mmCIF file of C-alpha atoms and ligand atoms in Angstrom:
data_model
loop_
_atom_site.group_PDB
_atom_site.id
_atom_site.type_symbol
_atom_site.label_atom_id
_atom_site.label_comp_id
_atom_site.label_asym_id
_atom_site.label_seq_id
_atom_site.Cartn_x
_atom_site.Cartn_y
_atom_site.Cartn_z
ATOM 1 C CA MET K 136 0.131 -0.291 0.319
ATOM 2 C CA VAL K 137 0.980 3.384 -0.313
ATOM 3 C CA ASN K 138 2.218 6.152 2.070
ATOM 4 C CA ILE K 139 0.329 8.671 2.795
ATOM 5 C CA PRO K 140 2.599 11.366 3.979
ATOM 6 C CA TYR K 141 1.409 13.676 7.221
ATOM 7 C CA ALA K 142 1.153 16.765 4.232
ATOM 8 C CA THR K 143 2.553 17.783 1.208
ATOM 9 C CA GLN K 144 1.927 20.898 -1.256
ATOM 10 C CA TRP K 145 -0.777 20.879 -4.686
ATOM 11 C CA ILE K 146 1.504 22.117 -8.195
ATOM 12 C CA ASP K 147 -0.875 21.869 -10.763
ATOM 13 C CA GLU K 148 -0.313 22.301 -14.199
ATOM 14 C CA GLU K 149 -1.497 26.331 -14.191
ATOM 15 C CA ASP K 150 1.341 26.966 -11.089
ATOM 16 C CA VAL K 151 4.501 25.490 -13.575
ATOM 17 C CA LYS K 152 2.942 27.531 -16.534
ATOM 18 C CA VAL K 153 2.062 31.230 -14.533
ATOM 19 C CA VAL K 154 5.649 30.518 -13.457
ATOM 20 C CA ALA K 155 7.228 29.257 -16.971
ATOM 21 C CA GLU K 156 6.002 32.601 -18.154
ATOM 22 C CA ALA K 157 7.700 34.250 -15.243
ATOM 23 C CA LEU K 158 10.489 32.777 -16.578
ATOM 24 C CA LYS K 159 9.975 34.452 -19.680
ATOM 25 C CA SER K 160 9.185 37.361 -18.620
ATOM 26 C CA ASP K 161 12.548 40.260 -18.536
ATOM 27 C CA TRP K 162 12.510 39.334 -14.130
ATOM 28 C CA LEU K 163 13.835 36.320 -12.654
ATOM 29 C CA THR K 164 14.649 38.343 -9.311
ATOM 30 C CA GLN K 165 12.988 41.518 -8.265
ATOM 31 C CA GLY K 166 9.809 42.849 -10.382
ATOM 32 C CA PRO K 167 6.371 43.487 -11.389
ATOM 33 C CA LYS K 168 5.275 40.061 -9.366
ATOM 34 C CA VAL K 169 6.463 39.779 -6.576
ATOM 35 C CA LYS K 170 5.165 44.387 -5.884
ATOM 36 C CA GLU K 171 1.229 42.211 -7.178
ATOM 37 C CA PHE K 172 1.974 39.065 -4.621
ATOM 38 C CA GLU K 173 2.270 41.446 -2.421
ATOM 39 C CA GLU K 174 -1.033 43.395 -2.961
ATOM 40 C CA LYS K 175 -3.164 40.504 -3.284
ATOM 41 C CA VAL K 176 -1.584 39.187 -0.335
ATOM 42 C CA ALA K 177 -2.435 42.642 1.324
ATOM 43 C CA ALA K 178 -5.924 42.634 0.157
ATOM 44 C CA TYR K 179 -6.624 38.640 1.009
ATOM 45 C CA CYS K 180 -6.074 39.452 4.704
ATOM 46 C CA GLY K 181 -6.983 43.333 4.716
ATOM 47 C CA THR K 182 -3.701 45.037 5.530
ATOM 48 C CA LYS K 183 -2.003 48.389 3.992
ATOM 49 C CA TYR K 184 1.084 46.268 3.490
ATOM 50 C CA ALA K 185 3.097 43.658 2.748
ATOM 51 C CA VAL K 186 6.977 42.391 1.896
ATOM 52 C CA ALA K 187 7.800 39.341 0.313
ATOM 53 C CA LEU K 188 10.617 37.650 1.908
ATOM 54 C CA ASN K 189 12.710 34.080 1.029
ATOM 55 C CA SER K 190 11.719 32.082 3.384
ATOM 56 C CA GLY K 191 8.680 32.741 6.800
ATOM 57 C CA THR K 192 12.138 32.309 8.848
ATOM 58 C CA SER K 193 13.334 35.594 7.061
ATOM 59 C CA ALA K 194 9.561 37.181 7.059
ATOM 60 C CA LEU K 195 10.731 35.914 11.784
ATOM 61 C CA HIS K 196 13.721 37.746 11.082
ATOM 62 C CA ALA K 197 12.984 40.944 9.381
ATOM 63 C CA ALA K 198 10.346 41.702 12.038
ATOM 64 C CA CYS K 199 12.345 41.689 15.235
ATOM 65 C CA PHE K 200 14.403 43.677 13.673
ATOM 66 C CA ALA K 201 10.981 46.586 12.775
ATOM 67 C CA ALA K 202 10.181 45.804 16.646
ATOM 68 C CA ALA K 203 14.539 47.131 17.336
ATOM 69 C CA ILE K 204 13.982 43.926 19.377
ATOM 70 C CA GLY K 205 18.235 44.558 20.679
ATOM 71 C CA LYS K 206 20.957 43.162 22.960
ATOM 72 C CA GLY K 207 19.571 41.192 26.578
ATOM 73 C CA ASP K 208 15.363 42.852 24.935
ATOM 74 C CA GLU K 209 12.972 39.744 26.159
ATOM 75 C CA VAL K 210 10.727 37.925 23.998
ATOM 76 C CA ILE K 211 7.792 35.848 25.318
ATOM 77 C CA THR K 212 6.819 33.295 22.973
ATOM 78 C CA SER K 213 5.100 29.833 22.920
ATOM 79 C CA PRO K 214 7.685 26.237 23.578
ATOM 80 C CA ILE K 215 4.533 24.644 21.186
ATOM 81 C CA THR K 216 6.288 26.136 17.589
ATOM 82 C CA PHE K 217 8.619 25.841 15.320
ATOM 83 C CA VAL K 218 12.728 26.340 16.498
ATOM 84 C CA ALA K 219 12.868 29.385 13.832
ATOM 85 C CA THR K 220 9.301 31.390 15.745
ATOM 86 C CA ALA K 221 11.816 31.638 19.059
ATOM 87 C CA ASN K 222 15.589 31.344 16.949
ATOM 88 C CA CYS K 223 14.478 35.647 15.357
ATOM 89 C CA VAL K 224 14.658 37.057 18.867
ATOM 90 C CA LEU K 225 18.249 34.876 19.404
ATOM 91 C CA TYR K 226 19.546 36.376 15.692
ATOM 92 C CA CYS K 227 18.707 40.133 16.871
ATOM 93 C CA GLY K 228 20.490 39.616 20.270
ATOM 94 C CA GLY K 229 17.522 39.420 22.083
ATOM 95 C CA LYS K 230 16.719 36.140 25.109
ATOM 96 C CA PRO K 231 13.229 33.930 23.589
ATOM 97 C CA VAL K 232 11.233 33.423 27.232
ATOM 98 C CA PHE K 233 8.745 31.499 26.955
ATOM 99 C CA ALA K 234 5.397 31.075 28.695
ATOM 100 C CA ASP K 235 3.802 27.931 28.748
ATOM 101 C CA VAL K 236 0.442 27.265 26.538
ATOM 102 C CA CYS K 237 -3.874 26.421 27.201
ATOM 103 C CA PRO K 238 -4.221 22.996 27.053
ATOM 104 C CA ASP K 239 -7.455 23.057 24.888
ATOM 105 C CA THR K 240 -5.528 24.772 22.522
ATOM 106 C CA ILE K 241 -1.407 24.212 22.970
ATOM 107 C CA ASN K 242 -2.029 27.955 22.348
ATOM 108 C CA ILE K 243 0.139 30.673 24.968
ATOM 109 C CA ASP K 244 -1.459 31.296 27.662
ATOM 110 C CA PRO K 245 -2.125 35.145 28.161
ATOM 111 C CA GLU K 246 -2.224 34.458 32.215
ATOM 112 C CA GLU K 247 1.741 32.799 31.632
ATOM 113 C CA ILE K 248 2.115 35.563 29.287
ATOM 114 C CA SER K 249 1.412 37.898 32.419
ATOM 115 C CA GLU K 250 4.141 36.338 34.895
ATOM 116 C CA LYS K 251 6.940 36.900 32.470
ATOM 117 C CA ILE K 252 6.661 39.832 32.357
ATOM 118 C CA THR K 253 9.704 41.854 33.639
ATOM 119 C CA ALA K 254 11.215 45.187 32.511
ATOM 120 C CA ARG K 255 13.423 44.551 29.284
ATOM 121 C CA THR K 256 10.088 42.708 28.405
ATOM 122 C CA LYS K 257 9.984 43.986 24.275
ATOM 123 C CA ALA K 258 7.712 41.591 22.322
ATOM 124 C CA ILE K 259 5.296 39.411 22.370
ATOM 125 C CA ILE K 260 5.011 37.097 19.773
ATOM 126 C CA PRO K 261 2.148 34.384 19.663
ATOM 127 C CA VAL K 262 1.954 31.359 17.540
ATOM 128 C CA HIS K 263 -1.478 30.604 15.932
ATOM 129 C CA PHE K 264 -0.948 27.078 16.847
ATOM 130 C CA ALA K 265 -2.297 24.058 14.229
ATOM 131 C CA GLY K 266 -3.867 27.137 11.709
ATOM 132 C CA ASN K 267 -5.759 28.027 15.622
ATOM 133 C CA PRO K 268 -6.372 30.990 16.126
ATOM 134 C CA SER K 269 -4.656 33.176 19.924
ATOM 135 C CA ALA K 270 -6.480 34.482 21.774
ATOM 136 C CA MET K 271 -6.100 37.691 20.549
ATOM 137 C CA GLU K 272 -7.360 40.066 22.333
ATOM 138 C CA GLU K 273 -6.366 39.436 25.743
ATOM 139 C CA ILE K 274 -2.941 39.675 24.254
ATOM 140 C CA ASN K 275 -3.474 42.597 22.433
ATOM 141 C CA LYS K 276 -4.566 44.165 25.759
ATOM 142 C CA ILE K 277 -1.422 42.334 27.709
ATOM 143 C CA ALA K 278 0.987 44.337 24.962
ATOM 144 C CA LYS K 279 -0.703 47.955 25.031
ATOM 145 C CA GLU K 280 -0.315 48.232 29.537
ATOM 146 C CA ASN K 281 3.041 46.607 28.642
ATOM 147 C CA ASP K 282 4.598 49.634 25.874
ATOM 148 C CA LEU K 283 5.138 45.427 24.124
ATOM 149 C CA VAL K 284 5.382 45.099 19.798
ATOM 150 C CA VAL K 285 2.921 42.488 19.239
ATOM 151 C CA ILE K 286 4.157 39.973 16.226
ATOM 152 C CA GLU K 287 2.484 37.169 14.984
ATOM 153 C CA ASP K 288 3.519 33.822 13.831
ATOM 154 C CA ALA K 289 0.924 33.257 11.488
ATOM 155 C CA CYS K 290 2.771 30.330 9.745
ATOM 156 C CA HIS K 291 0.285 27.751 11.393
ATOM 157 C CA ALA K 292 -3.006 29.884 9.684
ATOM 158 C CA LEU K 293 -3.062 31.021 6.338
ATOM 159 C CA GLY K 294 -7.112 32.157 5.512
ATOM 160 C CA ALA K 295 -8.213 31.839 9.205
ATOM 161 C CA GLU K 296 -10.559 33.785 11.663
ATOM 162 C CA TYR K 297 -10.461 35.345 15.090
ATOM 163 C CA LYS K 298 -12.895 37.004 15.760
ATOM 164 C CA GLY K 299 -14.518 37.602 12.609
ATOM 165 C CA SER K 300 -11.527 39.226 11.355
ATOM 166 C CA LYS K 301 -8.355 37.314 8.403
ATOM 167 C CA ILE K 302 -5.666 36.439 10.353
ATOM 168 C CA GLY K 303 -3.150 38.350 9.246
ATOM 169 C CA SER K 304 -5.198 41.905 9.214
ATOM 170 C CA CYS K 305 -3.371 43.044 11.935
ATOM 171 C CA LYS K 306 -6.305 44.129 14.273
ATOM 172 C CA TYR K 307 -4.404 43.650 17.178
ATOM 173 C CA SER K 308 -0.760 43.103 16.351
ATOM 174 C CA ASP K 309 1.718 45.357 14.623
ATOM 175 C CA MET K 310 2.689 42.547 12.725
ATOM 176 C CA THR K 311 1.596 39.588 11.482
ATOM 177 C CA VAL K 312 4.469 36.570 9.458
ATOM 178 C CA LEU K 313 3.529 33.930 7.267
ATOM 179 C CA SER K 314 4.798 30.817 5.619
ATOM 180 C CA PHE K 315 5.098 29.694 2.135
ATOM 181 C CA HIS K 316 7.389 26.922 2.309
ATOM 182 C CA ALA K 317 5.962 23.720 0.736
ATOM 183 C CA VAL K 318 3.828 21.996 3.670
ATOM 184 C CA LYS K 319 1.692 25.445 5.047
ATOM 185 C CA HIS K 320 -1.478 26.627 3.004
ATOM 186 C CA ILE K 321 0.023 27.778 -0.583
ATOM 187 C CA THR K 322 3.197 27.252 -1.443
ATOM 188 C CA THR K 323 6.089 29.586 -2.999
ATOM 189 C CA GLY K 324 9.308 26.695 -2.140
ATOM 190 C CA GLU K 325 10.681 28.940 0.010
ATOM 191 C CA GLY K 326 8.718 32.387 1.282
ATOM 192 C CA GLY K 327 7.784 34.226 3.943
ATOM 193 C CA VAL K 328 5.389 37.149 4.619
ATOM 194 C CA VAL K 329 5.161 39.917 6.776
ATOM 195 C CA LEU K 330 1.925 42.417 6.727
ATOM 196 C CA THR K 331 1.964 45.200 9.316
ATOM 197 C CA ASN K 332 -0.816 49.067 8.681
ATOM 198 C CA GLU K 333 1.818 51.029 9.573
ATOM 199 C CA LYS K 334 4.596 53.085 7.415
ATOM 200 C CA THR K 335 7.440 53.458 10.193
ATOM 201 C CA TYR K 336 7.214 49.054 10.005
ATOM 202 C CA TYR K 337 7.110 48.818 6.025
ATOM 203 C CA ASP K 338 9.471 50.922 5.642
ATOM 204 C CA LYS K 339 11.494 49.416 7.740
ATOM 205 C CA LEU K 340 10.821 46.427 6.826
ATOM 206 C CA LEU K 341 11.541 46.635 2.827
ATOM 207 C CA LEU K 342 15.760 47.928 3.828
ATOM 208 C CA PHE K 343 16.401 44.989 6.005
ATOM 209 C CA ARG K 344 15.554 42.747 2.665
ATOM 210 C CA SER K 345 17.929 44.250 0.800
ATOM 211 C CA HIS K 346 20.983 44.891 2.777
ATOM 212 C CA GLY K 347 19.660 47.788 4.174
ATOM 213 C CA ILE K 348 19.813 49.681 1.300
ATOM 214 C CA THR K 349 17.676 51.883 0.073
ATOM 215 C CA LYS K 350 17.105 54.576 -3.624
ATOM 216 C CA GLU K 351 14.042 56.427 -2.309
ATOM 217 C CA ASN K 352 13.939 59.758 -2.880
ATOM 218 C CA ASP K 353 12.135 60.724 0.184
ATOM 219 C CA LEU K 354 13.859 57.899 2.897
ATOM 220 C CA LEU K 355 17.335 59.564 1.302
ATOM 221 C CA LEU K 356 19.915 60.977 4.073
ATOM 222 C CA LYS K 357 22.060 62.411 2.191
ATOM 223 C CA ASN K 358 21.899 64.715 -0.924
ATOM 224 C CA ASP K 359 20.632 62.323 -4.641
ATOM 225 C CA GLU K 360 24.243 62.353 -5.846
ATOM 226 C CA GLY K 361 22.549 60.939 -8.985
ATOM 227 C CA ALA K 362 20.596 58.527 -10.650
ATOM 228 C CA TRP K 363 22.526 55.986 -9.048
ATOM 229 C CA TYR K 364 23.032 57.309 -5.999
ATOM 230 C CA TYR K 365 21.316 54.433 -3.310
ATOM 231 C CA GLU K 366 22.340 54.427 0.716
ATOM 232 C CA MET K 367 22.928 51.880 2.491
ATOM 233 C CA GLN K 368 21.695 53.367 6.367
ATOM 234 C CA THR K 369 21.517 50.279 8.603
ATOM 235 C CA ILE K 370 22.522 46.048 8.101
ATOM 236 C CA GLY K 371 20.631 44.211 6.245
ATOM 237 C CA PHE K 372 20.741 41.047 4.174
ATOM 238 C CA ASN K 373 19.588 39.118 1.363
ATOM 239 C CA TYR K 374 16.359 37.739 1.962
ATOM 240 C CA ARG K 375 14.014 38.844 -1.436
ATOM 241 C CA LEU K 376 11.743 36.770 -2.971
ATOM 242 C CA THR K 377 12.121 35.741 -6.507
ATOM 243 C CA ASP K 378 9.607 37.428 -9.236
ATOM 244 C CA PHE K 379 8.319 33.905 -11.389
ATOM 245 C CA GLN K 380 7.991 32.092 -6.841
ATOM 246 C CA SER K 381 5.980 34.846 -6.263
ATOM 247 C CA ALA K 382 4.734 34.209 -9.994
ATOM 248 C CA LEU K 383 3.588 30.780 -8.369
ATOM 249 C CA GLY K 384 2.471 32.850 -5.228
ATOM 250 C CA ILE K 385 0.056 34.802 -7.096
ATOM 251 C CA ASN K 386 -2.017 31.337 -9.124
ATOM 252 C CA GLN K 387 -1.972 29.312 -5.147
ATOM 253 C CA LEU K 388 -3.462 32.430 -3.719
ATOM 254 C CA ALA K 389 -6.865 32.000 -6.418
ATOM 255 C CA LYS K 390 -7.097 28.347 -4.934
ATOM 256 C CA LEU K 391 -6.361 29.411 -0.981
ATOM 257 C CA ASP K 392 -10.378 29.091 -0.154
ATOM 258 C CA GLY K 393 -10.626 26.329 -1.055
ATOM 259 C CA PHE K 394 -7.666 25.232 0.405
ATOM 260 C CA VAL K 395 -8.858 25.704 3.714
ATOM 261 C CA LYS K 396 -12.452 24.488 1.944
ATOM 262 C CA ARG K 397 -10.727 21.304 1.970
ATOM 263 C CA ARG K 398 -9.397 20.640 5.554
ATOM 264 C CA ARG K 399 -11.771 22.091 7.796
ATOM 265 C CA GLU K 400 -13.375 18.665 5.676
ATOM 266 C CA ILE K 401 -11.069 16.702 6.528
ATOM 267 C CA ALA K 402 -10.898 17.911 9.551
ATOM 268 C CA LYS K 403 -14.754 17.642 10.447
ATOM 269 C CA ARG K 404 -14.491 13.939 9.337
ATOM 270 C CA TYR K 405 -11.980 13.279 12.765
ATOM 271 C CA ASP K 406 -13.231 15.107 14.982
ATOM 272 C CA GLU K 407 -16.502 12.608 14.519
ATOM 273 C CA ALA K 408 -14.435 9.575 13.881
ATOM 274 C CA PHE K 409 -12.966 10.465 17.487
ATOM 275 C CA ALA K 410 -15.696 11.783 19.526
ATOM 276 C CA ASP K 411 -16.369 8.524 20.728
ATOM 277 C CA LEU K 412 -12.815 7.674 21.481
ATOM 278 C CA ASP K 413 -12.533 8.761 25.310
ATOM 279 C CA LYS K 414 -8.416 7.728 24.003
ATOM 280 C CA VAL K 415 -8.002 10.767 21.923
ATOM 281 C CA VAL K 416 -8.508 13.879 22.543
ATOM 282 C CA ALA K 417 -8.397 16.322 19.486
ATOM 283 C CA LEU K 418 -7.466 20.444 19.771
ATOM 284 C CA LEU K 419 -10.281 22.906 20.478
ATOM 285 C CA GLU K 420 -11.693 25.618 17.585
ATOM 286 C CA LYS K 421 -12.379 28.300 19.846
ATOM 287 C CA GLU K 422 -16.232 29.080 19.357
ATOM 288 C CA GLY K 423 -16.338 32.476 16.724
ATOM 289 C CA ASN K 424 -12.832 31.767 14.881
ATOM 290 C CA LYS K 425 -12.096 30.254 11.812
ATOM 291 C CA SER K 426 -9.428 27.045 12.526
ATOM 292 C CA SER K 427 -7.674 27.110 8.792
ATOM 293 C CA TYR K 428 -6.826 24.018 10.022
ATOM 294 C CA HIS K 429 -2.802 23.179 9.210
ATOM 295 C CA LEU K 430 -2.552 20.055 11.637
ATOM 296 C CA TYR K 431 -5.098 18.362 12.786
ATOM 297 C CA VAL K 432 -3.089 16.387 16.281
ATOM 298 C CA ILE K 433 -4.531 14.225 18.262
ATOM 299 C CA GLN K 434 -3.599 13.843 21.708
ATOM 300 C CA VAL K 435 -3.076 9.850 23.225
ATOM 301 C CA GLU K 436 -2.137 8.155 26.304
ATOM 302 C CA ASP K 437 0.942 5.813 24.590
ATOM 303 C CA ARG K 438 2.427 8.004 22.269
ATOM 304 C CA ARG K 439 5.235 6.800 20.753
ATOM 305 C CA ARG K 440 3.766 1.919 20.636
ATOM 306 C CA VAL K 441 -0.208 4.192 18.365
ATOM 307 C CA PHE K 442 2.493 6.621 16.646
ATOM 308 C CA ASP K 443 5.198 3.165 15.605
ATOM 309 C CA LYS K 444 2.018 1.822 14.377
ATOM 310 C CA LEU K 445 1.134 4.625 12.469
ATOM 311 C CA ARG K 446 4.099 4.918 10.447
ATOM 312 C CA GLY K 447 3.267 0.465 10.244
ATOM 313 C CA ALA K 448 1.257 0.903 8.488
ATOM 314 C CA GLY K 449 2.154 3.825 5.812
ATOM 315 C CA VAL K 450 0.311 6.776 7.225
ATOM 316 C CA LEU K 451 3.390 8.006 8.085
ATOM 317 C CA VAL K 452 2.417 10.654 11.082
ATOM 318 C CA ASN K 453 4.296 13.097 12.303
ATOM 319 C CA VAL K 454 4.938 15.849 16.483
ATOM 320 C CA HIS K 455 4.469 18.764 15.793
ATOM 321 C CA TYR K 456 6.951 19.439 18.221
ATOM 322 C CA ILE K 457 9.785 18.708 20.711
ATOM 323 C CA PRO K 458 9.279 21.836 22.967
ATOM 324 C CA VAL K 459 11.648 24.761 21.663
ATOM 325 C CA TYR K 460 14.506 24.454 24.746
ATOM 326 C CA TRP K 461 13.908 21.264 25.400
ATOM 327 C CA GLN K 462 16.536 20.955 21.993
ATOM 328 C CA PRO K 463 20.132 20.668 22.762
ATOM 329 C CA TYR K 464 21.166 24.614 22.116
ATOM 330 C CA TYR K 465 18.523 25.262 23.628
ATOM 331 C CA GLN K 466 19.521 23.643 26.568
ATOM 332 C CA LYS K 467 22.855 24.476 26.582
ATOM 333 C CA MET K 468 22.068 28.301 26.491
ATOM 334 C CA GLY K 469 20.802 27.537 30.346
ATOM 335 C CA TYR K 470 17.089 26.629 29.732
ATOM 336 C CA ARG K 471 15.939 23.768 32.015
ATOM 337 C CA ARG K 472 13.166 21.096 31.198
ATOM 338 C CA GLY K 473 10.219 21.288 33.426
ATOM 339 C CA GLU K 474 9.507 25.763 32.104
ATOM 340 C CA CYS K 475 6.145 25.119 31.094
ATOM 341 C CA PRO K 476 4.260 22.378 32.029
ATOM 342 C CA LYS K 477 1.266 21.705 29.947
ATOM 343 C CA ALA K 478 3.087 22.225 26.837
ATOM 344 C CA GLU K 479 5.543 18.602 27.936
ATOM 345 C CA ALA K 480 2.748 16.825 28.922
ATOM 346 C CA TYR K 481 1.505 18.080 25.721
ATOM 347 C CA TYR K 482 4.577 17.231 23.936
ATOM 348 C CA ALA K 483 4.179 14.005 25.857
ATOM 349 C CA GLN K 484 1.206 13.064 24.163
ATOM 350 C CA ALA K 485 1.112 14.131 20.126
ATOM 351 C CA ILE K 486 -0.125 13.010 16.988
ATOM 352 C CA THR K 487 -0.024 14.879 14.794
ATOM 353 C CA LEU K 488 -2.347 13.266 11.332
ATOM 354 C CA SER K 489 -2.600 13.357 7.745
ATOM 355 C CA LEU K 490 -4.133 16.674 6.009
ATOM 356 C CA TYR K 491 -3.461 18.655 2.971
ATOM 357 C CA PRO K 492 -6.401 19.745 0.068
ATOM 358 C CA LYS K 493 -5.473 16.650 -2.865
ATOM 359 C CA MET K 494 -6.565 14.178 -0.359
ATOM 360 C CA ALA K 495 -9.208 11.945 -1.226
ATOM 361 C CA ASP K 496 -11.239 10.615 1.408
ATOM 362 C CA GLU K 497 -9.964 7.297 0.764
ATOM 363 C CA ASP K 498 -6.865 8.354 2.560
ATOM 364 C CA VAL K 499 -8.778 9.620 5.146
ATOM 365 C CA LEU K 500 -10.662 6.666 6.308
ATOM 366 C CA ARG K 501 -7.348 4.641 5.603
ATOM 367 C CA VAL K 502 -6.229 7.392 8.989
ATOM 368 C CA ILE K 503 -9.415 6.773 10.256
ATOM 369 C CA ASP K 504 -9.487 3.566 10.106
ATOM 370 C CA SER K 505 -5.147 3.239 10.935
ATOM 371 C CA VAL K 506 -6.141 5.505 14.215
ATOM 372 C CA LYS K 507 -8.761 3.050 15.332
ATOM 373 C CA GLU K 508 -6.287 -0.360 14.952
ATOM 374 C CA ALA K 509 -3.282 1.344 16.238
ATOM 375 C CA LEU K 510 -5.033 2.361 19.663
ATOM 376 C CA LYS K 511 -5.953 -1.524 19.670
ATOM 377 C CA GLN K 512 -3.555 -2.745 22.218
ATOM 378 C CA ASP K 513 -1.969 -6.263 21.574
HETATM 379 C C1 LIG C 628 6.953 26.991 8.795
HETATM 380 C C2 LIG C 628 7.707 27.948 9.793
HETATM 381 C C3 LIG C 628 7.981 28.682 10.419
HETATM 382 C C4 LIG C 628 8.974 28.954 9.594
HETATM 383 O O1 LIG C 628 9.104 29.037 7.989
HETATM 384 P P1 LIG C 628 9.660 28.520 6.789
HETATM 385 O O2 LIG C 628 9.029 29.331 5.488
HETATM 386 O O3 LIG C 628 9.980 27.046 6.793
HETATM 387 O O4 LIG C 628 11.580 29.510 7.205
HETATM 388 C C5 LIG C 628 7.830 29.997 11.651
HETATM 389 N N1 LIG C 628 7.100 29.512 12.748
HETATM 390 C C6 LIG C 628 6.290 27.983 12.592
HETATM 391 C C7 LIG C 628 5.141 28.000 13.443
HETATM 392 C C8 LIG C 628 6.491 27.478 10.809
HETATM 393 O O5 LIG C 628 5.494 26.302 10.935
#
């Protein structure tokens, strides 16, 4: 029997066509498609500005730069995320501080955030885990009271909604980061975006994406010396997305709502199939919110046995995530196990089931049957 992956992209003939067309155009790196992609992502999410970058990780790095995270600054984030969410703080010389999660959603708990705030706290990076929005209203309130920047890591949550507004709208945050890695809702191969409603952040993000260099007349610090003139005003990187990737992104974005609809359909099937199994706990979609189901996670008591049985049956399940501060690099820095007990208890039981828009109904059924079979003690 063929294996069922936990996630995979969906590239169709039209995607291939638009990339081929972009490759034959005059622009390979930064051309009109980048701008068009940025405008379309911003319009979809209901934000003023979007800056496209070459990965979600570089987008997180750029957002931390724009937020002026520097040496000694503390940034509070979730331990149940991909390492990049915390690493971007380290890139800027800051210190990630992990606040524990809510057991029903595995999103960062606002009360735990409040407990971790010190005089050095500069920002909060909530992660909308599995596509399920974090408690943004509460997080925004804490940020306002303590003068903190909020950067949403929405790499799981393109297409999700929080209290009637699209994730990415930045209604409750300063900036929002998306990823277009192959397993995410839409893909550009590698790629990412930072969304914001603030011009000052937007200008900094643009600088950072391209070596800290600007040619914009009204942003120049010195007199324009001629048509060749540009200024490097800060230290930046080459984090640019290409035009042909942007062409792919534009075509993928047009299919996003259909992708999310299919993801939600599959999640509903799983919800129904596991509802009467007291051995399986699924994450909760909060009333009034809409999850875009990047992941479908179950929690089972004998995780290792169930995981191995599923893999053995060709259902290539995964685990998201090992608490970030358990990683050897973080342990070497002095982080200790036991810091976030709820996150650790979740991790001990978590399994990510297969979920992707191209998934066939018969594969969904096979995953359900395999989970039920794996739960039987032998
Ligand atoms: C995918 C992901 C990232 C990093 O995105 P890349 O595009 O792979 O660099 C960051 N945070 C979370 C939560 C992610 O899922």
